[in-house]
Tab-separated table of C-alpha atoms in Angstrom:
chain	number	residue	atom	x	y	z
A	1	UNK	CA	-37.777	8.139	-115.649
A	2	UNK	CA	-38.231	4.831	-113.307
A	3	UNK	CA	-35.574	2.495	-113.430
A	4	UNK	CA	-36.217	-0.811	-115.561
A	5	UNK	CA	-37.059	-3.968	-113.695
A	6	UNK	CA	-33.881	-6.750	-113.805
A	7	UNK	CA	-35.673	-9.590	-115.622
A	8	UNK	CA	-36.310	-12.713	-113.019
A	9	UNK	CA	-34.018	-15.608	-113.738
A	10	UNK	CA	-33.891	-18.985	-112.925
A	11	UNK	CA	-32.345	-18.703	-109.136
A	12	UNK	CA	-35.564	-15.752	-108.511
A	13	UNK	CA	-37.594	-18.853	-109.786
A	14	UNK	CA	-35.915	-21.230	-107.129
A	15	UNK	CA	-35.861	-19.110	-104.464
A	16	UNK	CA	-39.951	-17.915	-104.570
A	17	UNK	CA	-40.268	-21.923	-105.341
A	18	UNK	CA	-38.891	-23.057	-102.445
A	19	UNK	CA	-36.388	-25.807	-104.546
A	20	UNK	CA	-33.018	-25.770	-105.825
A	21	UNK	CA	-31.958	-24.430	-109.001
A	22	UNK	CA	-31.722	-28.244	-110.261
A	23	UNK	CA	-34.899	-28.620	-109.809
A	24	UNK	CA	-35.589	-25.814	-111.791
A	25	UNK	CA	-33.400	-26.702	-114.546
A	26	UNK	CA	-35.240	-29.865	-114.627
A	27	UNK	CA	-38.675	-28.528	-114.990
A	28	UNK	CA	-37.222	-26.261	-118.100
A	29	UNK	CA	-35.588	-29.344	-119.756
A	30	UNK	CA	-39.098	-31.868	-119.109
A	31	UNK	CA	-36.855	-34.027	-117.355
A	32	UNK	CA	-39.038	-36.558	-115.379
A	33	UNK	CA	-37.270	-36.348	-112.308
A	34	UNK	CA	-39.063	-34.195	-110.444
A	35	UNK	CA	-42.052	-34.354	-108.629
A	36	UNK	CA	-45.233	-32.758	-109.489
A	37	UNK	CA	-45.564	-31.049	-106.340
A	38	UNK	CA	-42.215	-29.618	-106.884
A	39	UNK	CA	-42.870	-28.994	-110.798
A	40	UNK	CA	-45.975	-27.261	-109.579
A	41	UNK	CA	-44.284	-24.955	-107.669
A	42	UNK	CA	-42.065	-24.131	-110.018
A	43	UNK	CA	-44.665	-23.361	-112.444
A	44	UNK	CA	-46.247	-20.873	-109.891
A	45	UNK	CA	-43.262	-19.413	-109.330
A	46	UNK	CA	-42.519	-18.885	-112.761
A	47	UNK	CA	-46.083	-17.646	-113.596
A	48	UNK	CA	-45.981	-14.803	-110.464
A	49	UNK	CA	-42.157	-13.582	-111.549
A	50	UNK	CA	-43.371	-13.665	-115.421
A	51	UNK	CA	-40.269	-15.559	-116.031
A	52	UNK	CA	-39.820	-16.621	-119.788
A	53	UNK	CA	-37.247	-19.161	-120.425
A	54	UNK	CA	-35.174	-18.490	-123.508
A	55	UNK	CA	-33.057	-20.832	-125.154
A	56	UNK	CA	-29.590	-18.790	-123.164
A	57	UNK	CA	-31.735	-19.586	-119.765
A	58	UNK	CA	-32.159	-23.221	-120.379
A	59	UNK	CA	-28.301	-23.997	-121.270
A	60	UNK	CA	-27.517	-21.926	-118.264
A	61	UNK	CA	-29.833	-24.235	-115.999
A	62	UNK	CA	-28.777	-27.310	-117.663
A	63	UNK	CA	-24.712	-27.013	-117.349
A	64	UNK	CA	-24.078	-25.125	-114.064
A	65	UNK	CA	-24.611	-28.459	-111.830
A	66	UNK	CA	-22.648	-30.331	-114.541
A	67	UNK	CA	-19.964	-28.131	-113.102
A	68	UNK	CA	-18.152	-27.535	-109.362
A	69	UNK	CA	-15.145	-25.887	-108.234
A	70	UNK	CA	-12.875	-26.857	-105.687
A	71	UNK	CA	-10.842	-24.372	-103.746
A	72	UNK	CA	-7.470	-25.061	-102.221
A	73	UNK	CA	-4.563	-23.251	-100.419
A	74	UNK	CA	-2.072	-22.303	-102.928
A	75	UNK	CA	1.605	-22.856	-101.185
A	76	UNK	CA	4.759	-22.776	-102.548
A	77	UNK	CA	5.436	-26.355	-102.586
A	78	UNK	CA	2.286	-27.281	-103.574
A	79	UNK	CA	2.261	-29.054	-106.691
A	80	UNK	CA	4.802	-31.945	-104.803
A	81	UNK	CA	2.511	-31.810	-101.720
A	82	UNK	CA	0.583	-34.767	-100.484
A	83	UNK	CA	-2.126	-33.253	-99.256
A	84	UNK	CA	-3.238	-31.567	-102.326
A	85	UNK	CA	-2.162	-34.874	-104.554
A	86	UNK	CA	-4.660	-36.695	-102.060
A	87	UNK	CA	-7.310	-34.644	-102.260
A	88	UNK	CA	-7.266	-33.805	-106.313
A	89	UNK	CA	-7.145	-37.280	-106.872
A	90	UNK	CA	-9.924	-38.254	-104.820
A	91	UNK	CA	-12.005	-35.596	-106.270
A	92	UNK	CA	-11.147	-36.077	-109.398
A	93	UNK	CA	-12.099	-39.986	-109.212
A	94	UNK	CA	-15.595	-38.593	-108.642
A	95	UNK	CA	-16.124	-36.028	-111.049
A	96	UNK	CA	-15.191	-38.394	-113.859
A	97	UNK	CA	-17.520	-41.153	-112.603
A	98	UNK	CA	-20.251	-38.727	-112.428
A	99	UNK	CA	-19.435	-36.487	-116.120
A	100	UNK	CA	-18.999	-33.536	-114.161
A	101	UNK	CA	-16.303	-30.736	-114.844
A	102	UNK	CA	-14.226	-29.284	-112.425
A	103	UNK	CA	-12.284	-26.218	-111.363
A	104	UNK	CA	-9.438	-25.560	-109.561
A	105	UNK	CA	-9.231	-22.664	-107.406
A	106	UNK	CA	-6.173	-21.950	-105.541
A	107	UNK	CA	-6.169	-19.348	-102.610
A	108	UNK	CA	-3.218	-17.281	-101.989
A	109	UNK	CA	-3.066	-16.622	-98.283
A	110	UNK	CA	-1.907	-13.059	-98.944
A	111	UNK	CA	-4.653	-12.335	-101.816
A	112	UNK	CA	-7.873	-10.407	-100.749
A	113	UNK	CA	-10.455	-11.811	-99.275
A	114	UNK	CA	-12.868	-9.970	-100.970
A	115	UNK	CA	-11.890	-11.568	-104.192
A	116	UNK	CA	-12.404	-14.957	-102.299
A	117	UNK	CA	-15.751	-13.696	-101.207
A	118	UNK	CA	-16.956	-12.916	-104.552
A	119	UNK	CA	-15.917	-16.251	-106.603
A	120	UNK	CA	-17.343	-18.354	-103.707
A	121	UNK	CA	-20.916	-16.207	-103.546
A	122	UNK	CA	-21.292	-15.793	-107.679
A	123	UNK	CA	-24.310	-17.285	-108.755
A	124	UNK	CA	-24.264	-19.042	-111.930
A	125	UNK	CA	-20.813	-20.399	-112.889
A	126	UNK	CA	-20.360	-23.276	-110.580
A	127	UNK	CA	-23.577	-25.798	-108.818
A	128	UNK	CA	-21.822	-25.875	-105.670
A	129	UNK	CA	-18.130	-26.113	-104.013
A	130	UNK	CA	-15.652	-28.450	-102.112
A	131	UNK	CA	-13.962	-26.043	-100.024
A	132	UNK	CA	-10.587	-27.627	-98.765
A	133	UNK	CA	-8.722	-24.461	-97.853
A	134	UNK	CA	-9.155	-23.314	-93.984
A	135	UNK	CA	-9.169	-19.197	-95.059
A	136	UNK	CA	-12.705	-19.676	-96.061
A	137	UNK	CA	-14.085	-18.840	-92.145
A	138	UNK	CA	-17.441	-18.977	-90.903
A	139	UNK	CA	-18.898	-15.848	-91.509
A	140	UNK	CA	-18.100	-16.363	-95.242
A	141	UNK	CA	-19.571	-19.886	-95.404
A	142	UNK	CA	-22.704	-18.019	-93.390
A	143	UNK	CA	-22.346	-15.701	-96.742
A	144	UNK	CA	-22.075	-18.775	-98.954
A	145	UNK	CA	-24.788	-20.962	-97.463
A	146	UNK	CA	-27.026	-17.311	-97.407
A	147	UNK	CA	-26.510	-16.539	-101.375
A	148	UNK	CA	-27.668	-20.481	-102.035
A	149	UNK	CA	-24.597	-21.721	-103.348
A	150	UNK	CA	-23.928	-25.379	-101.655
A	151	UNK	CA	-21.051	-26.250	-100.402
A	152	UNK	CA	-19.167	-29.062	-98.585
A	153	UNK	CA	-16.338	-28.470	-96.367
A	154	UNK	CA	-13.205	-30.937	-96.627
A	155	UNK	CA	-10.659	-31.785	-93.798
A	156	UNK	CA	-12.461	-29.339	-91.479
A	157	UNK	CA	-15.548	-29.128	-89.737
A	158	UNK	CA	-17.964	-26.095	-89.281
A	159	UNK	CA	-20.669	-24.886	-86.991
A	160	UNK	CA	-22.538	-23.082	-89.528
A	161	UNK	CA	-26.236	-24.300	-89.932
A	162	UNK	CA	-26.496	-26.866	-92.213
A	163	UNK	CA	-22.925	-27.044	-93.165
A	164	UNK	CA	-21.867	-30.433	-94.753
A	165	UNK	CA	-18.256	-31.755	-93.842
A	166	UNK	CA	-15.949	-34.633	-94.531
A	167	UNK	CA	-12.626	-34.880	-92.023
A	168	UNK	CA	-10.103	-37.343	-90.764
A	169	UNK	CA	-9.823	-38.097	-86.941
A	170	UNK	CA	-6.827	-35.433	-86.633
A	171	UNK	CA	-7.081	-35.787	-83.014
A	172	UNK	CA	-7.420	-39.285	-81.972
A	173	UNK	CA	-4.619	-40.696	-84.975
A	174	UNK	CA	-2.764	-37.978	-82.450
A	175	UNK	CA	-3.545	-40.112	-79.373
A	176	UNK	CA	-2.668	-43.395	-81.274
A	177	UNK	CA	0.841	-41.935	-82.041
A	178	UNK	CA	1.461	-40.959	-78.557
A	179	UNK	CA	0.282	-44.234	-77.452
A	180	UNK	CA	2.630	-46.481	-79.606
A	181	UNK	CA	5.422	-44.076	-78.586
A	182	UNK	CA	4.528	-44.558	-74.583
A	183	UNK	CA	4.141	-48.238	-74.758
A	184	UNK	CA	7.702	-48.869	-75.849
A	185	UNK	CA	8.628	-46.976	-72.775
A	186	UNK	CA	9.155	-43.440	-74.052
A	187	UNK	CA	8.327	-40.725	-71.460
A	188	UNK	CA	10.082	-37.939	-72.753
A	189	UNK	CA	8.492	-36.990	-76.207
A	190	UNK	CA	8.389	-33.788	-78.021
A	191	UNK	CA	6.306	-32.673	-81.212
A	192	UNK	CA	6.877	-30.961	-84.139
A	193	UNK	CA	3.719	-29.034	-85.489
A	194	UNK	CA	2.052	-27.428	-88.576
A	195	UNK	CA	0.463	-24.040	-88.456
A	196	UNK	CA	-1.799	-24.113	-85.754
A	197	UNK	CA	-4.494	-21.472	-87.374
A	198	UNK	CA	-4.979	-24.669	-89.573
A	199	UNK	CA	-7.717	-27.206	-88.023
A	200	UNK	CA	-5.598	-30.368	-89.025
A	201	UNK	CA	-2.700	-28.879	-87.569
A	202	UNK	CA	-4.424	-27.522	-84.256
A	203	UNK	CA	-6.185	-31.313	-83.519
A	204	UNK	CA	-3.014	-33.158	-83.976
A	205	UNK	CA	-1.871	-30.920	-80.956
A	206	UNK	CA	-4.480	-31.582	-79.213
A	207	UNK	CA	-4.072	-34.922	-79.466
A	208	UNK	CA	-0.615	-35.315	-78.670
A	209	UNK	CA	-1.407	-32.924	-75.660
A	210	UNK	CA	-4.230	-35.103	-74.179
A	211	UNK	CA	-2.310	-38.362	-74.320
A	212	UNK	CA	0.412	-36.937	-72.791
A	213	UNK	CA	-1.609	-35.598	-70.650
A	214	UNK	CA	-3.228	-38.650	-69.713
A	215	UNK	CA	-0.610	-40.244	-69.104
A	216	UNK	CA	0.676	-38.004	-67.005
A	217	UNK	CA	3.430	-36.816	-68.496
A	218	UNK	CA	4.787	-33.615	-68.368
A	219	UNK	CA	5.765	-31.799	-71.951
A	220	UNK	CA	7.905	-28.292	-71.664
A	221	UNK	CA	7.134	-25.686	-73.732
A	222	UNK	CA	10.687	-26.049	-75.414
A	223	UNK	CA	9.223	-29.289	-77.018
A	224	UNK	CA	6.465	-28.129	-78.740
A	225	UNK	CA	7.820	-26.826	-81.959
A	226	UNK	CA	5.816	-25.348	-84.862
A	227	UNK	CA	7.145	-25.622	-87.817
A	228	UNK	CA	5.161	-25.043	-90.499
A	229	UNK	CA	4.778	-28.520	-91.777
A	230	UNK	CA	8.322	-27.264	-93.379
A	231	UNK	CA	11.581	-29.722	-93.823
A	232	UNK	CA	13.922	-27.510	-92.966
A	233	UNK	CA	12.627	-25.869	-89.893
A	234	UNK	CA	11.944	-29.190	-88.670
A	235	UNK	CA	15.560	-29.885	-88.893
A	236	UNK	CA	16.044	-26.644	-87.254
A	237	UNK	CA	13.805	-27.221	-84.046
A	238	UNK	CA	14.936	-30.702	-83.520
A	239	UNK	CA	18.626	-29.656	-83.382
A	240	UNK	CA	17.580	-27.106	-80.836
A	241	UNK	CA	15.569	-29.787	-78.675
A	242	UNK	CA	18.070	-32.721	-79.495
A	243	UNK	CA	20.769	-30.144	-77.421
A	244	UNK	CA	18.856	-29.603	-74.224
A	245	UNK	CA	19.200	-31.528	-71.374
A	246	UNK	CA	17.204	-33.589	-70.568
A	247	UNK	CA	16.302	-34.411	-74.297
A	248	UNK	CA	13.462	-36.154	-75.907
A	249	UNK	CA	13.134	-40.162	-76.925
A	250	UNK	CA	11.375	-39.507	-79.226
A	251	UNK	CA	9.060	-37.218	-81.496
A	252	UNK	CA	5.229	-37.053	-82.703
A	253	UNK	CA	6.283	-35.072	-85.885
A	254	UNK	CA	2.732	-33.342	-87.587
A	255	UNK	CA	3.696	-34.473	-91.155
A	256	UNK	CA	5.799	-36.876	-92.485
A	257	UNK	CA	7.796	-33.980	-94.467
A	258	UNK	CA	8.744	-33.009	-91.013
A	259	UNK	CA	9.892	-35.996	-89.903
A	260	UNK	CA	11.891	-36.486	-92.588
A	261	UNK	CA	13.385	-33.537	-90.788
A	262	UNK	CA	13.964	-34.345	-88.088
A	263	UNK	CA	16.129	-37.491	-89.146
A	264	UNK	CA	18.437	-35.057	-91.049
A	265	UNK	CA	18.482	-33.697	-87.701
A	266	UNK	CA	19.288	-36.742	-85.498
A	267	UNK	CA	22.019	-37.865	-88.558
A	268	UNK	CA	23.833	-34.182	-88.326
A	269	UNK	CA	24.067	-34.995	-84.220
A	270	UNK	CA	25.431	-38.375	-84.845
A	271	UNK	CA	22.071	-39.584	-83.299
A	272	UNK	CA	20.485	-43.227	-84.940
A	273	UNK	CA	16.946	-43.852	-85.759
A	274	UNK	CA	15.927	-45.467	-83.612
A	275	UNK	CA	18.518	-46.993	-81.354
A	276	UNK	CA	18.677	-42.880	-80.366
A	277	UNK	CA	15.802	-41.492	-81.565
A	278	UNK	CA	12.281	-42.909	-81.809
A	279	UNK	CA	9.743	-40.578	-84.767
A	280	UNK	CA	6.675	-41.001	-85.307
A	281	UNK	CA	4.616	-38.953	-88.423
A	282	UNK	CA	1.594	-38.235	-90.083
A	283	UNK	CA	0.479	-38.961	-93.482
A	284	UNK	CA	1.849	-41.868	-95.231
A	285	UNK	CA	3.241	-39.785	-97.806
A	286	UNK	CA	5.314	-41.347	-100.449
A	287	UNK	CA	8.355	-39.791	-98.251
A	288	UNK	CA	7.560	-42.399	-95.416
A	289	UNK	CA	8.644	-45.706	-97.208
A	290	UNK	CA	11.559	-43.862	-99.058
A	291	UNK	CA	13.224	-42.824	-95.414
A	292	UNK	CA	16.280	-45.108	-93.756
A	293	UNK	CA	14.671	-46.977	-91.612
A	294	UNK	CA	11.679	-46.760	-93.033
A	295	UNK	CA	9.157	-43.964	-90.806
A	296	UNK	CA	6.272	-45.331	-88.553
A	297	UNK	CA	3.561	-42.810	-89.693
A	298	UNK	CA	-0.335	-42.415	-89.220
A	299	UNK	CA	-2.030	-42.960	-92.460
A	300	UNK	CA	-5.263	-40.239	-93.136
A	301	UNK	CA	-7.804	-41.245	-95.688
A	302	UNK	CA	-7.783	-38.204	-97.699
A	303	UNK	CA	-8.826	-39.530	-100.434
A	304	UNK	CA	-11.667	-41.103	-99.314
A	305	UNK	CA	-12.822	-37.861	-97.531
A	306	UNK	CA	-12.340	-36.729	-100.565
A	307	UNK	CA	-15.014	-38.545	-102.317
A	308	UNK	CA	-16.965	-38.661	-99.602
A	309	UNK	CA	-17.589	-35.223	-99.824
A	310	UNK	CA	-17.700	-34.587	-103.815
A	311	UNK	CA	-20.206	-37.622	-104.061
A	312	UNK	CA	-22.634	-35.978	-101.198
A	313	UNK	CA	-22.528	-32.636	-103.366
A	314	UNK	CA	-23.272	-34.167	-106.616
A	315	UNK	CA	-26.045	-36.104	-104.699
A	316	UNK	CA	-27.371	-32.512	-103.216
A	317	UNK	CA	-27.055	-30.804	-106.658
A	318	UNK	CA	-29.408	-33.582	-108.151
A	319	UNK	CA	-31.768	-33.505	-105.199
A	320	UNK	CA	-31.043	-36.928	-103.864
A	321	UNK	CA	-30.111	-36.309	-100.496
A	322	UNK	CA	-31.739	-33.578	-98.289
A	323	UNK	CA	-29.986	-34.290	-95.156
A	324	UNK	CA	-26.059	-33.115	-94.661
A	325	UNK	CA	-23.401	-34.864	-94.603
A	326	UNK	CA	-21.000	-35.191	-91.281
A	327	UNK	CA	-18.297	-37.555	-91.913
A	328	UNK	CA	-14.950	-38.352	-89.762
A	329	UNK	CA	-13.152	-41.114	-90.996
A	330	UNK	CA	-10.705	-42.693	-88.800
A	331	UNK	CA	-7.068	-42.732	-89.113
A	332	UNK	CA	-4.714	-45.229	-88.713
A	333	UNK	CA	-1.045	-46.194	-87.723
A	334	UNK	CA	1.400	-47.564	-89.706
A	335	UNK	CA	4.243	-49.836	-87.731
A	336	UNK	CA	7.360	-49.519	-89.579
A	337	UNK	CA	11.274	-49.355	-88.361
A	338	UNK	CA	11.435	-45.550	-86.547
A	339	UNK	CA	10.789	-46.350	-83.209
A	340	UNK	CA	12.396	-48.563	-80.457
A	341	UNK	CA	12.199	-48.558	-76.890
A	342	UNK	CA	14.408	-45.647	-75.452
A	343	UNK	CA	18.070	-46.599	-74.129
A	344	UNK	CA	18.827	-46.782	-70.702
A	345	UNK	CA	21.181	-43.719	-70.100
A	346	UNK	CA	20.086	-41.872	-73.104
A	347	UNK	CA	17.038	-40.025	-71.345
A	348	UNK	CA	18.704	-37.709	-69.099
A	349	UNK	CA	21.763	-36.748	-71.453
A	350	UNK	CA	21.416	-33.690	-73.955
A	351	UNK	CA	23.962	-33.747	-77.159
């Protein structure tokens, strides 16, 4: 006995039509934003598949775009984290302007990625995603792009075909930190980084490497500490490079949350901030006004990334902007009390 034939459905109807599922959804509902060439072809399409709508079919095409998920890393410290604050909110600003729902995905690094792989390909449940977690790789957003599901990329950038991103200038707020740092005279100056499989992470080191490096000023291995974008082992690796001799001036910490450790550091050494010890951070958390003295930090528009990026997918969802969307919004410093010129003396002498 032959197998029965899977009824078509509405993303068979898109894909022989040549036009999003929207568009689709707006032929079935007699909305009058579509065109007629487009409603045309949807009509073919429909004809050639013998699709029949059913009252099921047209809910389904009328509340999936009215719906998006966003997917971010879960972490332990997560629900106090700036990053995530910054990027929910700004989200979430959009998604209420617009009526749109929203779902929260959070990634486990240590979950399987085939799990990942299905929730992000499913047609159906979601109109499209804001993907701010860096597991998702390429070959899965080829995957993604390749079942039809849009998708915008935040805080990262991608060199899949058509791929839509909005980032921060990781790399040349990097350069500006550096820069401050070398114009008060500091020569000597380490860094403290986040995980460096994590774009944000890898540009701010590439940053801080090319202005040193244009400068011409050498950094030792020993100074270039990765720490997670954790408090503690911040502390940690600062004590350690605070105790060599020579030490550094100063320090291009990757997040303010490690700067904050590396003043706990600096205070356990009997070390000021900054008659001693000149820090520099990245963020503008809430952390970086709260600090004695106060930190000198580069401020990233998350939030406006953020929106950036949820307001281009809503727009692609309802067929209002065919082009994608490559943003990089520049970062800025923030001149408060952590950094002095060095001490003559001090820049030889280890602790």
């Amino acid at each position: 006995m032959a197998a029965s034939r899977t009824p078509p459905n509405i993303f068979d109807v898109a894909r022989l039509a040549g036009v999003s599922k929207s568009t689709v959804s707006r032929v079935l509902n007699g909305s009058d934003r579509v065109s007629e060439a487009s409603r045309q072809a949807v009509l073919r399409a429909m004809e050639e598949l013998g699709f029949r709508p059913n009252s099921a079919a047209r809910r389904l095409a009328g509340s999936a775009d009215r719906r998006i998920g966003l997917l971010l890393p879960f972490f332990g410290s997560m629900f106090s984290s700036f990053y995530v604050y910054e990027i929910i909110r700004g989200v979430g600003q959009v998604v209420s302007e617009r009526d749109t729902e929203l779902l929260l995905h959070f990634q486990h690094e240590d979950r399987n990625g085939d799990d990942l792989r299905r929730r992000l390909t499913a047609n159906g449940a979601l109109g499209g995603w804001v993907i701010a977690d860096e597991m998702v790789d390429d070959a899965l957003l080829e995957e993604v792009r390749e079942a039809g599901i849009p998708f915008v990329l935040l805080n990262r950038e991608s060199s899949v075909p058509w791929s839509s991103w909005a980032t921060v200038d990781n790399r040349g707020a990097a350069v500006a930190a550096v820069e401050h740092l070398v114009s008060l005279g500091h020569t000597r100056i380490a860094t403290l980084t986040g995980p460096l499989h994590q774009p944000p992470a890898r540009e701010r080191l590439e940053g801080f490497r090319e202005a040193m490096a244009a400068r011409g000023l050498q950094v030792p291995d020993s100074w270039v500490a990765r720490c997670d974008f954790q408090r503690q082992l911040a502390a940690e690796e600062t004590v350690r490079m605070l105790r060599e001799s020579p030490r550094p001036t100063a320090i291009f910490a990757a997040s303010d949350l490690m700067a904050a450790g590396a003043y706990e550091a600096a205070s356990s050494l009997g070390l000021r901030i900054p008659e001693d010890l000149s820090v520099v951070g990245f963020d503008d958390d809430c952390i970086a006004a709260q600090l004695l003295p106060r930190l000198t930090t580069v401020r990233q528009p998350l939030q406006d990334a953020a929106r950036a990026a949820t307001s281009w997918l809503l727009d692609h969802l309802e067929d209002r902007n065919g082009q994608p969307l490559r943003v990089r919004l520049p970062a800025f410093l923030v001149e408060r009390e952590s950094c002095a010129p060095p001490r003559l003396g001090d820049v030889g002498k280890g602790i």
